[in-house]
CSV table of N, CA, C and O in Angstrom, one decimal:
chain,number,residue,atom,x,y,z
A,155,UNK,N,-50.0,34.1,8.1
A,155,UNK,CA,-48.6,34.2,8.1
A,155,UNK,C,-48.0,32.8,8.0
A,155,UNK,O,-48.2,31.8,8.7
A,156,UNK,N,-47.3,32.9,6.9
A,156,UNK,CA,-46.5,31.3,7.0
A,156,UNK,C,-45.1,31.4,7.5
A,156,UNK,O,-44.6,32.5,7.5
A,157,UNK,N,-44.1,30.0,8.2
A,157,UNK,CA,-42.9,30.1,8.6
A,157,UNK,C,-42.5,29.4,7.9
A,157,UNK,O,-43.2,28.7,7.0
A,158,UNK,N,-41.1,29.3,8.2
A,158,UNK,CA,-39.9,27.9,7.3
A,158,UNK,C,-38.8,27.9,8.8
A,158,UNK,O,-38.3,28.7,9.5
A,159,UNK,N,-38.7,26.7,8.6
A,159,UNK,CA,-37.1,26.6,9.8
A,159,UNK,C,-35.9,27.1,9.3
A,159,UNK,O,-35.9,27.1,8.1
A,160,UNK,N,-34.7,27.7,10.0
A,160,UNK,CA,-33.5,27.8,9.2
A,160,UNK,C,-32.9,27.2,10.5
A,160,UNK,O,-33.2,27.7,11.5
A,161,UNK,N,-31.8,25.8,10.5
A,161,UNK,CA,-31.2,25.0,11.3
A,161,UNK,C,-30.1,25.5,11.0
A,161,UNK,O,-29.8,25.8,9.9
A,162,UNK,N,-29.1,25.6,12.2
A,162,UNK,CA,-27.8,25.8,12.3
A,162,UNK,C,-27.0,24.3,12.6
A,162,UNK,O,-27.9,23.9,13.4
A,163,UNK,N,-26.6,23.8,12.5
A,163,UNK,CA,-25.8,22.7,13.1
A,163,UNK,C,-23.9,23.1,13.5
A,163,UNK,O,-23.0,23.4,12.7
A,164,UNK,N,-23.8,23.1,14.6
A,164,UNK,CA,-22.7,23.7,15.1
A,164,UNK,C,-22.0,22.7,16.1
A,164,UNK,O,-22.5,21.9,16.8
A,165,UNK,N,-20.6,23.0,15.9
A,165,UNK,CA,-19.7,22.4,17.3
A,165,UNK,C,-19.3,23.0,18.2
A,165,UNK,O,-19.5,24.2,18.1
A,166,UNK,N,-18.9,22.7,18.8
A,166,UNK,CA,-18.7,23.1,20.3
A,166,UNK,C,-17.0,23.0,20.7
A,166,UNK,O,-16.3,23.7,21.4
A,167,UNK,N,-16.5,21.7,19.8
A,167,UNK,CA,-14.9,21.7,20.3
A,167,UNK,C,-14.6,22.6,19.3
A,167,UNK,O,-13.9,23.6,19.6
A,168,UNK,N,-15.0,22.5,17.8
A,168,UNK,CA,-13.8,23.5,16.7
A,168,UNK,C,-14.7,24.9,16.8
A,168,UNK,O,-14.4,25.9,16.1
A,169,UNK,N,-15.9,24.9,17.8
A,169,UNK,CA,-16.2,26.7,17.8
A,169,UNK,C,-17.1,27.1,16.3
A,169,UNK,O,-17.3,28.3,16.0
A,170,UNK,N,-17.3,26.3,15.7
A,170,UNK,CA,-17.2,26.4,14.2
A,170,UNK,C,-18.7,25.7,14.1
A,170,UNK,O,-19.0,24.7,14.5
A,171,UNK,N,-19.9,26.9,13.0
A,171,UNK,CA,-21.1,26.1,12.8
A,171,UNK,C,-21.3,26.1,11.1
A,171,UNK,O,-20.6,26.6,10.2
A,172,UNK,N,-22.1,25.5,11.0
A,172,UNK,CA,-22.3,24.9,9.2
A,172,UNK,C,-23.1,26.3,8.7
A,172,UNK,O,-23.7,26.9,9.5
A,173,UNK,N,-23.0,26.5,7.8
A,173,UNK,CA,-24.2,27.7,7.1
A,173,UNK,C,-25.5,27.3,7.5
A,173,UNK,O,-25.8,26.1,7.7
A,174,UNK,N,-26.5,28.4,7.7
A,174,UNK,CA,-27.7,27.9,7.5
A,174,UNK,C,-28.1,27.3,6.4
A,174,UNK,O,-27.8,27.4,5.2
A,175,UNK,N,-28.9,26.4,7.1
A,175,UNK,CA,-29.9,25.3,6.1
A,175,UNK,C,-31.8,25.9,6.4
A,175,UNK,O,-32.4,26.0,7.4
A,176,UNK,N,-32.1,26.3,5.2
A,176,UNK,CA,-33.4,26.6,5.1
A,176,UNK,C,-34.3,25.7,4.6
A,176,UNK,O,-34.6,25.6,3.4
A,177,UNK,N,-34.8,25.2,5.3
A,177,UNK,CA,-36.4,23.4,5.2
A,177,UNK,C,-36.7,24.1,4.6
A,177,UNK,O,-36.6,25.3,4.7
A,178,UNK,N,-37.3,23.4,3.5
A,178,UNK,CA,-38.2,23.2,2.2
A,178,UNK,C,-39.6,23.3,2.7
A,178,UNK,O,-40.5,23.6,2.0
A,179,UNK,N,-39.6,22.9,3.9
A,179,UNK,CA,-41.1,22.7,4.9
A,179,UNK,C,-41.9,24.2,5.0
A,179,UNK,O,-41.0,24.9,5.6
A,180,UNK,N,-42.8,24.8,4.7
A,180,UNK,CA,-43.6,25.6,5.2
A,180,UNK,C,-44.7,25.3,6.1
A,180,UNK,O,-45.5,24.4,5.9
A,181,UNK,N,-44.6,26.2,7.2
A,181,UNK,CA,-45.5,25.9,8.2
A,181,UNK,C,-47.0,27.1,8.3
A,181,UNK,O,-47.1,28.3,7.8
A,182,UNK,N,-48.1,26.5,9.1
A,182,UNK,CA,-48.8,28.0,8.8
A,182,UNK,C,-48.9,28.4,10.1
A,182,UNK,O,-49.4,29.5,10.3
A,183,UNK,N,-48.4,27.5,11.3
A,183,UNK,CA,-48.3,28.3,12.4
A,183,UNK,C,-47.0,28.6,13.3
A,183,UNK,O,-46.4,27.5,13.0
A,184,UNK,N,-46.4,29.2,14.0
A,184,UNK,CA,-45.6,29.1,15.0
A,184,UNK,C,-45.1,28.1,15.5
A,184,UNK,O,-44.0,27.8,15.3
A,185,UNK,N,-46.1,27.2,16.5
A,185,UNK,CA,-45.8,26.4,16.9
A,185,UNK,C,-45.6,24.8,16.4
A,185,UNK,O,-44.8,23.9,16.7
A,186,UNK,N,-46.5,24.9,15.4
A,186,UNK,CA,-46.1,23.9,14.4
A,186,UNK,C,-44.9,24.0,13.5
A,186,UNK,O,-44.3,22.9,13.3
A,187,UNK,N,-44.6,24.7,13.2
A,187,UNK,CA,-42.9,25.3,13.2
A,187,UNK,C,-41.8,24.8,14.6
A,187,UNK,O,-40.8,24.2,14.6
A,188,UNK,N,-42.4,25.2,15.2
A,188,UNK,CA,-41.2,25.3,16.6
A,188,UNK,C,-41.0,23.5,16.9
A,188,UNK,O,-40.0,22.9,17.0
A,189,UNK,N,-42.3,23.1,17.0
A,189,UNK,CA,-42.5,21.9,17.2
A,189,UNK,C,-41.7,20.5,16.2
A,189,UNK,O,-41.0,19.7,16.7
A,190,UNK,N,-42.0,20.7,14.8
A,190,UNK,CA,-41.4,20.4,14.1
A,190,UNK,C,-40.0,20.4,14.6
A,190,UNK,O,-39.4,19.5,15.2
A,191,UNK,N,-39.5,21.6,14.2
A,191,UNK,CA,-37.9,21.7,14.7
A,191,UNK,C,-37.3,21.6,15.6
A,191,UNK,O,-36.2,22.1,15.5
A,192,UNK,N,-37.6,21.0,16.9
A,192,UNK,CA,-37.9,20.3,17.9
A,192,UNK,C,-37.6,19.0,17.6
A,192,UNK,O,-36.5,18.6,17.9
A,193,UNK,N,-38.5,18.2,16.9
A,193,UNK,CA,-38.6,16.8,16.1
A,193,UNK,C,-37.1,16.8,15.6
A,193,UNK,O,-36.1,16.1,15.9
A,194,UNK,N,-37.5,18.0,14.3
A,194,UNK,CA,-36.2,17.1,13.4
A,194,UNK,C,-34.9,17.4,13.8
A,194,UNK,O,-34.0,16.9,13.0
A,195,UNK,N,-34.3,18.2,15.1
A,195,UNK,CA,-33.3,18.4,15.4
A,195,UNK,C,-32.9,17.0,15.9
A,195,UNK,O,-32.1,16.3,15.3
A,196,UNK,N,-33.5,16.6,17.0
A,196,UNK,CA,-33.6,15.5,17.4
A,196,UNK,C,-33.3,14.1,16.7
A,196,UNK,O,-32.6,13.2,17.1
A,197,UNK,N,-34.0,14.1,15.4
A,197,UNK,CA,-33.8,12.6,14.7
A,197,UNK,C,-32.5,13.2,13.6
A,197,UNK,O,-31.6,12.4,13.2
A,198,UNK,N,-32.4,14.6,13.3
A,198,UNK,CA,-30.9,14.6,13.0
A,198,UNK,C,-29.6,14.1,14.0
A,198,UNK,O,-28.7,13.4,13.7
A,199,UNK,N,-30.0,14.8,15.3
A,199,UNK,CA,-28.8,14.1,16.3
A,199,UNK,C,-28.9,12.5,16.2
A,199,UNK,O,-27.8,11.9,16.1
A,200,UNK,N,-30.0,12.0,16.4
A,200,UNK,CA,-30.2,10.2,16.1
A,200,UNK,C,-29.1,10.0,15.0
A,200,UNK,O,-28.0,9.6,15.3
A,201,UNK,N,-29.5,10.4,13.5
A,201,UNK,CA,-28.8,10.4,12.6
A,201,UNK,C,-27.0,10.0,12.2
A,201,UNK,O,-26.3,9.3,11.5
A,202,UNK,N,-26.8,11.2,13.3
A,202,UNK,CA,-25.1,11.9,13.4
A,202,UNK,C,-24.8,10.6,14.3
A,202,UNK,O,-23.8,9.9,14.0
A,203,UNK,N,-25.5,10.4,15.4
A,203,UNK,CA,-24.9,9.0,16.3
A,203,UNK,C,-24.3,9.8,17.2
A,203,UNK,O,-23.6,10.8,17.1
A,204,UNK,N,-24.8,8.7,18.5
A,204,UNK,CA,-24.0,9.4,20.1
A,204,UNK,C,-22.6,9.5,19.9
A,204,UNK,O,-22.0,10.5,20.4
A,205,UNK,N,-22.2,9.0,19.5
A,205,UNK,CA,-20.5,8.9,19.4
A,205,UNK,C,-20.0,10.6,19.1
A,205,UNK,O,-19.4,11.6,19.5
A,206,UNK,N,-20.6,10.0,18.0
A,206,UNK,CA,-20.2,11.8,17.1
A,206,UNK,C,-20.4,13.0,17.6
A,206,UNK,O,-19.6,13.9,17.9
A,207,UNK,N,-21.9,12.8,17.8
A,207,UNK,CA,-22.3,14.0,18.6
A,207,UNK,C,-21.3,14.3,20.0
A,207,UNK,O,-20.8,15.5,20.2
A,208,UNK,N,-21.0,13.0,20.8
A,208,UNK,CA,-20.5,13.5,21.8
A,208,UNK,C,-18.9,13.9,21.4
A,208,UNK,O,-18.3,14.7,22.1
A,209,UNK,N,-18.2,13.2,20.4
A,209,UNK,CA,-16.9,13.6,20.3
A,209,UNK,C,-17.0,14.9,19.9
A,209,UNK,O,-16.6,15.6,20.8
A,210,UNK,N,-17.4,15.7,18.7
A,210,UNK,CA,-17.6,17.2,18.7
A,210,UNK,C,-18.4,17.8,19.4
A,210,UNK,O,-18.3,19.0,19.2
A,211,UNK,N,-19.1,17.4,20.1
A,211,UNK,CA,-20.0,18.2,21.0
A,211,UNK,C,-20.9,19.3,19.9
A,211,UNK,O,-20.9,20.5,20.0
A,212,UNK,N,-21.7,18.3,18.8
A,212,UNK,CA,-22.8,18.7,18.0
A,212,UNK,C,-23.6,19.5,18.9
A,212,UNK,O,-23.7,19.2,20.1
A,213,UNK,N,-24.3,20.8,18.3
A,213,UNK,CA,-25.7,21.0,18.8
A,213,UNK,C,-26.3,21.4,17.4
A,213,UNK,O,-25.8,21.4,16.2
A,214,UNK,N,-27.5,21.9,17.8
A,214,UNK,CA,-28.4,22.0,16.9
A,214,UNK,C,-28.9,23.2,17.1
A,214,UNK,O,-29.5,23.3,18.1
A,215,UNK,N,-29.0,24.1,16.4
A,215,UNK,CA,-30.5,25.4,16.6
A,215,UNK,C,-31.2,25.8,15.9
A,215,UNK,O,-30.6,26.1,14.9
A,216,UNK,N,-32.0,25.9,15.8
A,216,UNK,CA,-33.1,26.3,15.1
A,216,UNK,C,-34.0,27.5,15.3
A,216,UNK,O,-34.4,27.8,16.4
A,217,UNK,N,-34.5,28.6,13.9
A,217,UNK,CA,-35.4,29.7,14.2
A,217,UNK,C,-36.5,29.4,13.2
A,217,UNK,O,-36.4,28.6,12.2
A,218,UNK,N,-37.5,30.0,13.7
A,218,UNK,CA,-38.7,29.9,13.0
A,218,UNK,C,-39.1,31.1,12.0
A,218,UNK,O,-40.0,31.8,12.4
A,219,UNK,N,-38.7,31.5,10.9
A,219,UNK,CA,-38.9,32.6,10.4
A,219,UNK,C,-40.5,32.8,9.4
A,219,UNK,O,-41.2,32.2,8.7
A,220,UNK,N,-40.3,34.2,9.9
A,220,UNK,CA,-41.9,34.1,8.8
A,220,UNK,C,-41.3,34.5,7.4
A,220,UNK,O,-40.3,35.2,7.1
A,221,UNK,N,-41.9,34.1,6.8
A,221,UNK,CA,-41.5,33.6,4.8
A,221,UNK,C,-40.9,34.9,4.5
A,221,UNK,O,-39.9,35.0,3.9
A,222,UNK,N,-42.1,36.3,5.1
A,222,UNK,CA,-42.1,38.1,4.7
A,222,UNK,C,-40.7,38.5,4.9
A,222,UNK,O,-40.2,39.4,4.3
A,223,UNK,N,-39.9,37.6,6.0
A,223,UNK,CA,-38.6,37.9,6.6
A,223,UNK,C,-37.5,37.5,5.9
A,223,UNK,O,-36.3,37.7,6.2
A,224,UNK,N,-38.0,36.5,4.5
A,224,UNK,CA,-37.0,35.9,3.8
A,224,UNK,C,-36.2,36.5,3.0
A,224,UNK,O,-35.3,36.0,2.4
């Protein structure tokens, strides 16, 4: 079974989140999936900058889907 991430990136002051973004990345396990998206949520927030993040109150989420589910 293979997965792919689909990341939400959302705020918290306008209530309001971006469409899903579906990674190009294929994974062959779960947790290598999970783990990943883990990572790149993280160096996305790095990216956006404390400032940002804290003035909209950025989050991030992420699901692990299996490909069959696409």
């Amino acid at each position: 079974m293979k997965f792919i991430i689909v990341l939400t990136v959302c705020s918290s002051v306008y209530q309001e989140c971006l469409p899903p973004v579906y990674h190009k990345q294929h994974f062959d396990t779960h947790y290598d999936c999970a783990t990943y998206g883990y990572n790149l949520a993280k160096d996305m927030m790095a990216e956006m900058g404390q400032k940002f993040v804290n003035e909209d109150k950025v989050i991030i989420g992420f699901k692990c889907k299996t490909i069959s589910d696409i």
